[in-house]
Amino acid sequence: MSTSTITSVETGLPIRVTPVDEVSLEARASSLATRSIKTTSKRAALNLSIRCIDLTTLEGADTPEKVASLCQKAKRPDPANVDVPQVAAVCVYPEMVEHAVEATKGSGVKVASVAGAFPSGLSTLDARTADIADAVRRGADEIDIVLNRSAFLAGDEKRAFEEIVASKEACGEVHLKVILEVGELGSYDKIRQASMLAMAAGADFIKTSTGKISQASSLPRMLCMAEAVRDFTYHTNIPVGIKAAGGIRTAKQAWHYLVVIAETLGTDWLNPERFRIGASSLLNDVLLQLKHLDSGYYSGPDYVTVD
Amino acid sequence: MTGNIPITKTYKLFIDGAFPRSESGRTFSVVNPQGELIANASQASRKDLREAVRAARSAQNTWASRTAYNRGQILYRVAEMIESRKAEFLDLLKSGGVNSRTATREVEESIQRWVWYAGWSDKYSQIIGSVNPVSGPYFNFTVPEPTGVVGIIPPSEPSMLGLVSRLVPAIVSGNTAVVISEGHSSLTAITIAEVLATSDVPSGVVNILTGDQTDLLPWIIGHLDVNAVDISGINQDVDLTILEEASSNVKRLVSRKVDEESLELISDFLEMKTVWHPIGR
Amino acid sequence: METSASKDSSAIEDFGIDYAPAIESTSLLNIKEKYGLFIDGDFLDSSSSNSFKTLDPSTEKPLSEISEASSADIDKAVKAARNAYEKYWMTMSGAVRARYLFRIARHLQERSREFAVLETLDGGKPIKESRDVDLPLAAAHFFYHAGWADKLDYAFPQRKVEPHGVVGQIIPWNFPLLMASWKLAPALACGNTVVLKPAETTPLTALLLAEVIKDVDLPPGVINIVTGAGETGSALVEHPDVDKLAFTGSTEVGKLIQRSAVKRNLPLTLELGGKAPHVIFEDAALDQAIEGVINGIFFNQGHVCCAGSRLLVQESIADHFIDRLQKRIELLRVGNPLDKNTDIGAINSKAQLERIDQLVKAGVEEGAEVYKPSCSLPEKGYWYPPTVLTGVQQSHRVAREEIFGPVLVVQTFRTPEEALEKANNTPYGLSAGIWTEKGSLIHWMAARMRAGVIWANTFNKFDPTSPFGGYKESGFGREGGMHGLAPYLKTKRKRSQ
């Protein structure tokens, strides 16, 4: 695309949406992935990764017990080591919100709920805003919705934008994360546009993926979104958060994301208020790495809890 | 009575499509092998050279931005016009002591050079250029471009073929030229200028100075706005240290034999430009 | 180790971009105390016994003592090259020459880490660059040209090609091994033998290459490596039995070499300085353009002849772009070149540091505004922070002279015509950059910029298949690709035609 502009609902200012060059973007992401994270930096990265995790279970077979188990892991990732911090939040379906609220009460671990006809987003807007309001009523601290890719890709950006505005209203004071489902957008230009659109419409966070499709998060896609956040914040002074989700399973992947955030948005974004990683299996790999740092020996999967 | 006194031609310089006398007012005598005066030709000064370079520079961009097809047609048209003035060139060559058979061959070959190089105008970049398979997501290609303003010191012998063989491969790609011709060959050079002046070759593309090579050589070699000099016709007795000044602007110096026509002679006055662009969505 | 590790665990440090040191080990190096000249397949002492030290510019610590070749040594080297040319190299088929080049390529790949560490130590460039750029490209140049050795007839249709014989090559200190590869590989593929002079501040990787040359059993004398400074270089340039010269370095020295060569009608290629314009249009992919500008000027501390040293940014976005650029520069990590996270290493030599400093001061005197990031520099060694000069006019020295350091000058323009005029208003013509999303504008600019390499929506990319070289005072002749072969061959008309 060539340049277009988008206007922020909060500032009323038009912002230019700049194009993205795929090859240079990917080269930059690869270059950031060569950062060598050792010793004290590695420990700090592992701990920060844990603090930023949205520990997630989004299965049709989720039960109150499963959610309780997840919440326990969220509060105390390593029962043997009190120095290991708790995760940022647990992320569940609306039906599970009350169980999660109960299980995390008083811990500081937040409860996030997907809502709004997750993962497709293709039900009526009324049904979706009702779903959001319901999850909020059940006690969710944060709501993860999806961008209407159908409208966005069909060229009805106005509708996609207005739906986010409506969803934000339904959230009230609760934080809204907008999932772009980057793997369905087809190009970095579209990811950049979608990012700007979601932020301008009032998203508190923009998020890569539902985790429900194979083309989920990737380092260059995260970089593309981070550059959009940088640009939006530059023009509006509104610091929008960013969340990577889908396919992040290893500690090394996690610190690559941290490096991308640090060197694109700066250290102000290196905290759970502005950065999240949605994941389920990642936590155990980070714990194994921490054990290795502590003992000097490589650990094994029997030494972390499977929840 | 007047019919018995032939009107002799005044040979002047050829700069920017016009035929001025040298600003110095000087001339030199051109004689035949018997020592008889044929003409008083203009002796160009360094200021004439400066004007010629200025004209060549201002004509260069527009000449280079003509389509290759158009340049080819213009050069072919020159061949047509020389063909129609064959007799005049034959007489000129003979007046320099070339026998009739050799002169005929030289004129024929000179015409053929124009035709041959005219045909190259829209082909050489396909032979010389390339698309380069770099190991990365980039489209990378190399195209030839004219060097710019070229000085040409053609060999005096053979006077017509020598000049044509050096001039045409230089201008076919979009260079403009400043030629320095001396002695008897000046007459051929200026006669070619007359052909060019009435052809479609734009003013300033070819500029021809006649005079003393030794006078003008240091000025063209040292001129900062001349990109290349063809020294094929440099006199044997010239002290080559005058070429040192070519380094003042890292000037390209070229020296070739004139007995061939070759794509390489076009390449001598080309710069290769390589362009990279990413391939992505 | 373990106790200190568990001690650390109690204090959770913040993760930030001050990454913990990640120093590449030098344990695989075996630097000798003294190096001789590599002539006729062996290391010989210099006839004059003169020598000089090569330093690690990041610490000023001496690394080794290097022999200085006298004119008698040059004579010996040229004789060895002549002998090798007549005795071995001329008589070998292209296919056999190719085998040797393939072998050199493989050895470079196998010993890549060792070469990379040595390059960084001797020259001060960040290990990530010597590891990810210099070494892979050096090997690729040998690999690419190896394949040409038995296919030269295909590159010159209807011509009969012949090597020149003995080639003298002089290379600079900014990409020591890579420049050696750029020079050696095509020369050898075309059937020439070589006397190569590395730069005096960075001789070590060329000398390690000499070991590789021995290991691959290249016939003695085919490559000779003579170390020394300017005098050694001019002895090579002036030697009467050298058939062709190739030089990469400053325009100043290139001109001297041309003066010497023209009198003897000696074939010559020159790859000289530059002052590349890097043009940013308002519709560009700005985030990538910023990375491109950063890479364009700070890659290898700006010790790059094709560096994008003159930023021309469209006035409508200039304030925003420069602001963003300065924020980006804050993130550059300047320091120990062996640290895998270092972005900008040490300045190659004291002399170069002084030149950079002097030119920047001249810029300030002429009215430029200086921006330098808040990074701290090591106490020992030669360092210069990444620097941006704004408010620069076309007439300022810093806008016209090559600084060859991490210093970017910024100018603005309003229209494509103005950008083009400013871009071309220089005696140099090596490279240029364009950033715009408008395809037709790219071609409009690319066709009009007087430079040998145009990077559109990218910068500082190199490949052995891609011809490299300059217009105007940036030199003549090309290196790389099919076009890079021509300077190493004589061509004649084929009789059969």
mmCIF file with all atom_site columns, N, CA, C and O in Angstrom, chain C residues 28-32 34-36 38 41-43 104 107-108 111 114-115 118 177 203-218 223 225:
data_model
loop_
_atom_site.group_PDB
_atom_site.id
_atom_site.type_symbol
_atom_site.label_atom_id
_atom_site.label_alt_id
_atom_site.label_comp_id
_atom_site.label_asym_id
_atom_site.label_entity_id
_atom_site.label_seq_id
_atom_site.pdbx_PDB_ins_code
_atom_site.Cartn_x
_atom_site.Cartn_y
_atom_site.Cartn_z
_atom_site.occupancy
_atom_site.B_iso_or_equiv
_atom_site.pdbx_formal_charge
_atom_site.auth_seq_id
_atom_site.auth_comp_id
_atom_site.auth_asym_id
_atom_site.auth_atom_id
_atom_site.pdbx_PDB_model_num
ATOM 1   N N  . LEU C 1 28  ? 40.979 -19.946 20.146 1.00 0.00 ? 28  LEU C N  1
ATOM 2   C CA . LEU C 1 28  ? 41.341 -20.739 18.979 1.00 0.00 ? 28  LEU C CA 1
ATOM 3   C C  . LEU C 1 28  ? 42.368 -20.040 18.086 1.00 0.00 ? 28  LEU C C  1
ATOM 4   O O  . LEU C 1 28  ? 42.776 -20.569 17.070 1.00 0.00 ? 28  LEU C O  1
ATOM 5   N N  . LEU C 1 29  ? 42.799 -18.869 18.516 1.00 0.00 ? 29  LEU C N  1
ATOM 6   C CA . LEU C 1 29  ? 43.816 -18.173 17.723 1.00 0.00 ? 29  LEU C CA 1
ATOM 7   C C  . LEU C 1 29  ? 45.217 -18.628 18.102 1.00 0.00 ? 29  LEU C C  1
ATOM 8   O O  . LEU C 1 29  ? 45.480 -19.023 19.226 1.00 0.00 ? 29  LEU C O  1
ATOM 9   N N  . ASN C 1 30  ? 46.083 -18.542 17.123 1.00 0.00 ? 30  ASN C N  1
ATOM 10  C CA . ASN C 1 30  ? 47.476 -18.867 17.368 1.00 0.00 ? 30  ASN C CA 1
ATOM 11  C C  . ASN C 1 30  ? 48.312 -17.805 16.651 1.00 0.00 ? 30  ASN C C  1
ATOM 12  O O  . ASN C 1 30  ? 48.881 -18.046 15.589 1.00 0.00 ? 30  ASN C O  1
ATOM 13  N N  . ILE C 1 31  ? 48.304 -16.607 17.239 1.00 0.00 ? 31  ILE C N  1
ATOM 14  C CA . ILE C 1 31  ? 49.021 -15.499 16.596 1.00 0.00 ? 31  ILE C CA 1
ATOM 15  C C  . ILE C 1 31  ? 50.507 -15.622 16.890 1.00 0.00 ? 31  ILE C C  1
ATOM 16  O O  . ILE C 1 31  ? 50.907 -15.733 18.050 1.00 0.00 ? 31  ILE C O  1
ATOM 17  N N  . LYS C 1 32  ? 51.307 -15.596 15.841 1.00 0.00 ? 32  LYS C N  1
ATOM 18  C CA . LYS C 1 32  ? 52.752 -15.710 16.038 1.00 0.00 ? 32  LYS C CA 1
ATOM 19  C C  . LYS C 1 32  ? 53.317 -14.376 16.518 1.00 0.00 ? 32  LYS C C  1
ATOM 20  O O  . LYS C 1 32  ? 52.740 -13.318 16.286 1.00 0.00 ? 32  LYS C O  1
ATOM 21  N N  . LYS C 1 34  ? 55.966 -13.050 15.392 1.00 0.00 ? 34  LYS C N  1
ATOM 22  C CA . LYS C 1 34  ? 56.497 -12.316 14.252 1.00 0.00 ? 34  LYS C CA 1
ATOM 23  C C  . LYS C 1 34  ? 56.101 -13.035 12.966 1.00 0.00 ? 34  LYS C C  1
ATOM 24  O O  . LYS C 1 34  ? 56.044 -14.259 12.937 1.00 0.00 ? 34  LYS C O  1
ATOM 25  N N  . TYR C 1 35  ? 55.779 -12.242 11.969 1.00 0.00 ? 35  TYR C N  1
ATOM 26  C CA . TYR C 1 35  ? 55.432 -12.823 10.665 1.00 0.00 ? 35  TYR C CA 1
ATOM 27  C C  . TYR C 1 35  ? 56.406 -12.357 9.602  1.00 0.00 ? 35  TYR C C  1
ATOM 28  O O  . TYR C 1 35  ? 56.759 -11.181 9.549  1.00 0.00 ? 35  TYR C O  1
ATOM 29  N N  . GLY C 1 36  ? 56.816 -13.279 8.767  1.00 0.00 ? 36  GLY C N  1
ATOM 30  C CA . GLY C 1 36  ? 57.652 -12.935 7.616  1.00 0.00 ? 36  GLY C CA 1
ATOM 31  C C  . GLY C 1 36  ? 56.776 -12.600 6.425  1.00 0.00 ? 36  GLY C C  1
ATOM 32  O O  . GLY C 1 36  ? 55.557 -12.479 6.522  1.00 0.00 ? 36  GLY C O  1
ATOM 33  N N  . PHE C 1 38  ? 55.245 -13.621 2.787  1.00 0.00 ? 38  PHE C N  1
ATOM 34  C CA . PHE C 1 38  ? 54.881 -14.886 2.160  1.00 0.00 ? 38  PHE C CA 1
ATOM 35  C C  . PHE C 1 38  ? 55.238 -14.804 0.671  1.00 0.00 ? 38  PHE C C  1
ATOM 36  O O  . PHE C 1 38  ? 54.519 -14.221 -0.131 1.00 0.00 ? 38  PHE C O  1
ATOM 37  N N  . GLY C 1 41  ? 55.719 -19.369 -1.657 1.00 0.00 ? 41  GLY C N  1
ATOM 38  C CA . GLY C 1 41  ? 55.221 -20.494 -0.870 1.00 0.00 ? 41  GLY C CA 1
ATOM 39  C C  . GLY C 1 41  ? 55.789 -20.600 0.528  1.00 0.00 ? 41  GLY C C  1
ATOM 40  O O  . GLY C 1 41  ? 55.475 -21.540 1.255  1.00 0.00 ? 41  GLY C O  1
ATOM 41  N N  . ASP C 1 42  ? 56.647 -19.656 0.916  1.00 0.00 ? 42  ASP C N  1
ATOM 42  C CA . ASP C 1 42  ? 57.215 -19.723 2.258  1.00 0.00 ? 42  ASP C CA 1
ATOM 43  C C  . ASP C 1 42  ? 57.244 -18.364 2.931  1.00 0.00 ? 42  ASP C C  1
ATOM 44  O O  . ASP C 1 42  ? 57.213 -17.329 2.261  1.00 0.00 ? 42  ASP C O  1
ATOM 45  N N  . PHE C 1 43  ? 57.336 -18.397 4.242  1.00 0.00 ? 43  PHE C N  1
ATOM 46  C CA . PHE C 1 43  ? 57.482 -17.153 4.989  1.00 0.00 ? 43  PHE C CA 1
ATOM 47  C C  . PHE C 1 43  ? 58.963 -16.795 5.071  1.00 0.00 ? 43  PHE C C  1
ATOM 48  O O  . PHE C 1 43  ? 59.772 -17.576 5.592  1.00 0.00 ? 43  PHE C O  1
ATOM 49  N N  . ILE C 1 104 ? 40.279 -23.354 -1.462 1.00 0.00 ? 104 ILE C N  1
ATOM 50  C CA . ILE C 1 104 ? 40.480 -22.187 -0.586 1.00 0.00 ? 104 ILE C CA 1
ATOM 51  C C  . ILE C 1 104 ? 39.135 -21.789 0.039  1.00 0.00 ? 104 ILE C C  1
ATOM 52  O O  . ILE C 1 104 ? 39.047 -21.513 1.235  1.00 0.00 ? 104 ILE C O  1
ATOM 53  N N  . HIS C 1 107 ? 38.294 -24.152 2.866  1.00 0.00 ? 107 HIS C N  1
ATOM 54  C CA . HIS C 1 107 ? 39.115 -23.933 4.060  1.00 0.00 ? 107 HIS C CA 1
ATOM 55  C C  . HIS C 1 107 ? 38.680 -22.673 4.803  1.00 0.00 ? 107 HIS C C  1
ATOM 56  O O  . HIS C 1 107 ? 38.692 -22.644 6.029  1.00 0.00 ? 107 HIS C O  1
ATOM 57  N N  . LEU C 1 108 ? 38.292 -21.652 4.053  1.00 0.00 ? 108 LEU C N  1
ATOM 58  C CA . LEU C 1 108 ? 37.816 -20.429 4.711  1.00 0.00 ? 108 LEU C CA 1
ATOM 59  C C  . LEU C 1 108 ? 36.534 -20.707 5.486  1.00 0.00 ? 108 LEU C C  1
ATOM 60  O O  . LEU C 1 108 ? 36.331 -20.193 6.583  1.00 0.00 ? 108 LEU C O  1
ATOM 61  N N  . ARG C 1 111 ? 37.456 -22.743 8.652  1.00 0.00 ? 111 ARG C N  1
ATOM 62  C CA . ARG C 1 111 ? 38.182 -21.992 9.690  1.00 0.00 ? 111 ARG C CA 1
ATOM 63  C C  . ARG C 1 111 ? 37.579 -20.606 9.895  1.00 0.00 ? 111 ARG C C  1
ATOM 64  O O  . ARG C 1 111 ? 38.246 -19.680 10.371 1.00 0.00 ? 111 ARG C O  1
ATOM 65  N N  . GLU C 1 114 ? 37.798 -18.788 13.344 1.00 0.00 ? 114 GLU C N  1
ATOM 66  C CA . GLU C 1 114 ? 39.160 -18.342 13.642 1.00 0.00 ? 114 GLU C CA 1
ATOM 67  C C  . GLU C 1 114 ? 39.490 -17.054 12.867 1.00 0.00 ? 114 GLU C C  1
ATOM 68  O O  . GLU C 1 114 ? 40.005 -16.083 13.428 1.00 0.00 ? 114 GLU C O  1
ATOM 69  N N  . PHE C 1 115 ? 39.168 -17.054 11.580 1.00 0.00 ? 115 PHE C N  1
ATOM 70  C CA . PHE C 1 115 ? 39.407 -15.865 10.765 1.00 0.00 ? 115 PHE C CA 1
ATOM 71  C C  . PHE C 1 115 ? 38.609 -14.674 11.290 1.00 0.00 ? 115 PHE C C  1
ATOM 72  O O  . PHE C 1 115 ? 39.106 -13.553 11.350 1.00 0.00 ? 115 PHE C O  1
ATOM 73  N N  . LEU C 1 118 ? 40.105 -13.227 14.435 1.00 0.00 ? 118 LEU C N  1
ATOM 74  C CA . LEU C 1 118 ? 41.366 -12.540 14.130 1.00 0.00 ? 118 LEU C CA 1
ATOM 75  C C  . LEU C 1 118 ? 41.098 -11.201 13.435 1.00 0.00 ? 118 LEU C C  1
ATOM 76  O O  . LEU C 1 118 ? 41.743 -10.196 13.731 1.00 0.00 ? 118 LEU C O  1
ATOM 77  N N  . LEU C 1 177 ? 40.301 -9.264  4.952  1.00 0.00 ? 177 LEU C N  1
ATOM 78  C CA . LEU C 1 177 ? 40.237 -10.566 4.279  1.00 0.00 ? 177 LEU C CA 1
ATOM 79  C C  . LEU C 1 177 ? 39.273 -10.518 3.093  1.00 0.00 ? 177 LEU C C  1
ATOM 80  O O  . LEU C 1 177 ? 39.531 -11.100 2.034  1.00 0.00 ? 177 LEU C O  1
ATOM 81  N N  . PRO C 1 203 ? 47.262 -6.674  8.789  1.00 0.00 ? 203 PRO C N  1
ATOM 82  C CA . PRO C 1 203 ? 47.862 -7.717  7.944  1.00 0.00 ? 203 PRO C CA 1
ATOM 83  C C  . PRO C 1 203 ? 47.525 -9.156  8.358  1.00 0.00 ? 203 PRO C C  1
ATOM 84  O O  . PRO C 1 203 ? 47.782 -10.087 7.600  1.00 0.00 ? 203 PRO C O  1
ATOM 85  N N  . LEU C 1 204 ? 46.932 -9.334  9.551  1.00 0.00 ? 204 LEU C N  1
ATOM 86  C CA . LEU C 1 204 ? 46.946 -10.690 10.118 1.00 0.00 ? 204 LEU C CA 1
ATOM 87  C C  . LEU C 1 204 ? 46.081 -11.707 9.374  1.00 0.00 ? 204 LEU C C  1
ATOM 88  O O  . LEU C 1 204 ? 46.486 -12.855 9.212  1.00 0.00 ? 204 LEU C O  1
ATOM 89  N N  . THR C 1 205 ? 44.889 -11.301 8.931  1.00 0.00 ? 205 THR C N  1
ATOM 90  C CA . THR C 1 205 ? 44.074 -12.322 8.256  1.00 0.00 ? 205 THR C CA 1
ATOM 91  C C  . THR C 1 205 ? 44.660 -12.690 6.895  1.00 0.00 ? 205 THR C C  1
ATOM 92  O O  . THR C 1 205 ? 44.522 -13.836 6.458  1.00 0.00 ? 205 THR C O  1
ATOM 93  N N  . ALA C 1 206 ? 45.333 -11.740 6.247  1.00 0.00 ? 206 ALA C N  1
ATOM 94  C CA . ALA C 1 206 ? 45.982 -12.092 4.977  1.00 0.00 ? 206 ALA C CA 1
ATOM 95  C C  . ALA C 1 206 ? 47.093 -13.101 5.240  1.00 0.00 ? 206 ALA C C  1
ATOM 96  O O  . ALA C 1 206 ? 47.325 -14.015 4.443  1.00 0.00 ? 206 ALA C O  1
ATOM 97  N N  . LEU C 1 207 ? 47.784 -12.936 6.372  1.00 0.00 ? 207 LEU C N  1
ATOM 98  C CA . LEU C 1 207 ? 48.863 -13.870 6.692  1.00 0.00 ? 207 LEU C CA 1
ATOM 99  C C  . LEU C 1 207 ? 48.318 -15.234 7.114  1.00 0.00 ? 207 LEU C C  1
ATOM 100 O O  . LEU C 1 207 ? 48.932 -16.266 6.856  1.00 0.00 ? 207 LEU C O  1
ATOM 101 N N  . LEU C 1 208 ? 47.135 -15.215 7.739  1.00 0.00 ? 208 LEU C N  1
ATOM 102 C CA . LEU C 1 208 ? 46.489 -16.504 8.042  1.00 0.00 ? 208 LEU C CA 1
ATOM 103 C C  . LEU C 1 208 ? 46.022 -17.161 6.738  1.00 0.00 ? 208 LEU C C  1
ATOM 104 O O  . LEU C 1 208 ? 46.095 -18.375 6.577  1.00 0.00 ? 208 LEU C O  1
ATOM 105 N N  . LEU C 1 209 ? 45.596 -16.319 5.811  1.00 0.00 ? 209 LEU C N  1
ATOM 106 C CA . LEU C 1 209 ? 45.219 -16.842 4.499  1.00 0.00 ? 209 LEU C CA 1
ATOM 107 C C  . LEU C 1 209 ? 46.426 -17.501 3.823  1.00 0.00 ? 209 LEU C C  1
ATOM 108 O O  . LEU C 1 209 ? 46.288 -18.514 3.131  1.00 0.00 ? 209 LEU C O  1
ATOM 109 N N  . ALA C 1 210 ? 47.614 -16.938 4.060  1.00 0.00 ? 210 ALA C N  1
ATOM 110 C CA . ALA C 1 210 ? 48.828 -17.544 3.506  1.00 0.00 ? 210 ALA C CA 1
ATOM 111 C C  . ALA C 1 210 ? 48.978 -18.981 4.012  1.00 0.00 ? 210 ALA C C  1
ATOM 112 O O  . ALA C 1 210 ? 49.389 -19.881 3.266  1.00 0.00 ? 210 ALA C O  1
ATOM 113 N N  . GLU C 1 211 ? 48.612 -19.202 5.272  1.00 0.00 ? 211 GLU C N  1
ATOM 114 C CA . GLU C 1 211 ? 48.667 -20.574 5.796  1.00 0.00 ? 211 GLU C CA 1
ATOM 115 C C  . GLU C 1 211 ? 47.695 -21.477 5.045  1.00 0.00 ? 211 GLU C C  1
ATOM 116 O O  . GLU C 1 211 ? 48.008 -22.618 4.712  1.00 0.00 ? 211 GLU C O  1
ATOM 117 N N  . VAL C 1 212 ? 46.506 -20.946 4.796  1.00 0.00 ? 212 VAL C N  1
ATOM 118 C CA . VAL C 1 212 ? 45.511 -21.713 4.040  1.00 0.00 ? 212 VAL C CA 1
ATOM 119 C C  . VAL C 1 212 ? 46.051 -22.030 2.647  1.00 0.00 ? 212 VAL C C  1
ATOM 120 O O  . VAL C 1 212 ? 45.913 -23.146 2.146  1.00 0.00 ? 212 VAL C O  1
ATOM 121 N N  . ILE C 1 213 ? 46.700 -21.033 2.050  1.00 0.00 ? 213 ILE C N  1
ATOM 122 C CA . ILE C 1 213 ? 47.256 -21.230 0.704  1.00 0.00 ? 213 ILE C CA 1
ATOM 123 C C  . ILE C 1 213 ? 48.265 -22.373 0.706  1.00 0.00 ? 213 ILE C C  1
ATOM 124 O O  . ILE C 1 213 ? 48.320 -23.182 -0.214 1.00 0.00 ? 213 ILE C O  1
ATOM 125 N N  . LYS C 1 214 ? 49.055 -22.438 1.781  1.00 0.00 ? 214 LYS C N  1
ATOM 126 C CA . LYS C 1 214 ? 49.989 -23.570 1.902  1.00 0.00 ? 214 LYS C CA 1
ATOM 127 C C  . LYS C 1 214 ? 49.222 -24.873 2.077  1.00 0.00 ? 214 LYS C C  1
ATOM 128 O O  . LYS C 1 214 ? 49.538 -25.887 1.461  1.00 0.00 ? 214 LYS C O  1
ATOM 129 N N  . ASP C 1 215 ? 48.208 -24.820 2.936  1.00 0.00 ? 215 ASP C N  1
ATOM 130 C CA . ASP C 1 215 ? 47.450 -26.042 3.241  1.00 0.00 ? 215 ASP C CA 1
ATOM 131 C C  . ASP C 1 215 ? 46.777 -26.636 2.009  1.00 0.00 ? 215 ASP C C  1
ATOM 132 O O  . ASP C 1 215 ? 46.593 -27.846 1.917  1.00 0.00 ? 215 ASP C O  1
ATOM 133 N N  . VAL C 1 216 ? 46.346 -25.765 1.089  1.00 0.00 ? 216 VAL C N  1
ATOM 134 C CA . VAL C 1 216 ? 45.648 -26.303 -0.087 1.00 0.00 ? 216 VAL C CA 1
ATOM 135 C C  . VAL C 1 216 ? 46.618 -26.658 -1.210 1.00 0.00 ? 216 VAL C C  1
ATOM 136 O O  . VAL C 1 216 ? 46.199 -27.012 -2.308 1.00 0.00 ? 216 VAL C O  1
ATOM 137 N N  . ASP C 1 217 ? 47.929 -26.542 -0.925 1.00 0.00 ? 217 ASP C N  1
ATOM 138 C CA . ASP C 1 217 ? 48.956 -26.922 -1.904 1.00 0.00 ? 217 ASP C CA 1
ATOM 139 C C  . ASP C 1 217 ? 48.914 -26.088 -3.182 1.00 0.00 ? 217 ASP C C  1
ATOM 140 O O  . ASP C 1 217 ? 49.236 -26.601 -4.269 1.00 0.00 ? 217 ASP C O  1
ATOM 141 N N  . LEU C 1 218 ? 48.526 -24.856 -3.060 1.00 0.00 ? 218 LEU C N  1
ATOM 142 C CA . LEU C 1 218 ? 48.603 -23.983 -4.226 1.00 0.00 ? 218 LEU C CA 1
ATOM 143 C C  . LEU C 1 218 ? 50.080 -23.915 -4.636 1.00 0.00 ? 218 LEU C C  1
ATOM 144 O O  . LEU C 1 218 ? 50.949 -23.774 -3.778 1.00 0.00 ? 218 LEU C O  1
ATOM 145 N N  . ILE C 1 223 ? 50.345 -17.070 -5.258 1.00 0.00 ? 223 ILE C N  1
ATOM 146 C CA . ILE C 1 223 ? 49.969 -15.919 -4.430 1.00 0.00 ? 223 ILE C CA 1
ATOM 147 C C  . ILE C 1 223 ? 51.149 -15.579 -3.530 1.00 0.00 ? 223 ILE C C  1
ATOM 148 O O  . ILE C 1 223 ? 51.663 -16.450 -2.821 1.00 0.00 ? 223 ILE C O  1
ATOM 149 N N  . ILE C 1 225 ? 52.287 -12.702 -0.575 1.00 0.00 ? 225 ILE C N  1
ATOM 150 C CA . ILE C 1 225 ? 51.699 -11.662 0.274  1.00 0.00 ? 225 ILE C CA 1
ATOM 151 C C  . ILE C 1 225 ? 52.825 -10.879 0.934  1.00 0.00 ? 225 ILE C C  1
ATOM 152 O O  . ILE C 1 225 ? 53.621 -11.432 1.702  1.00 0.00 ? 225 ILE C O  1
#
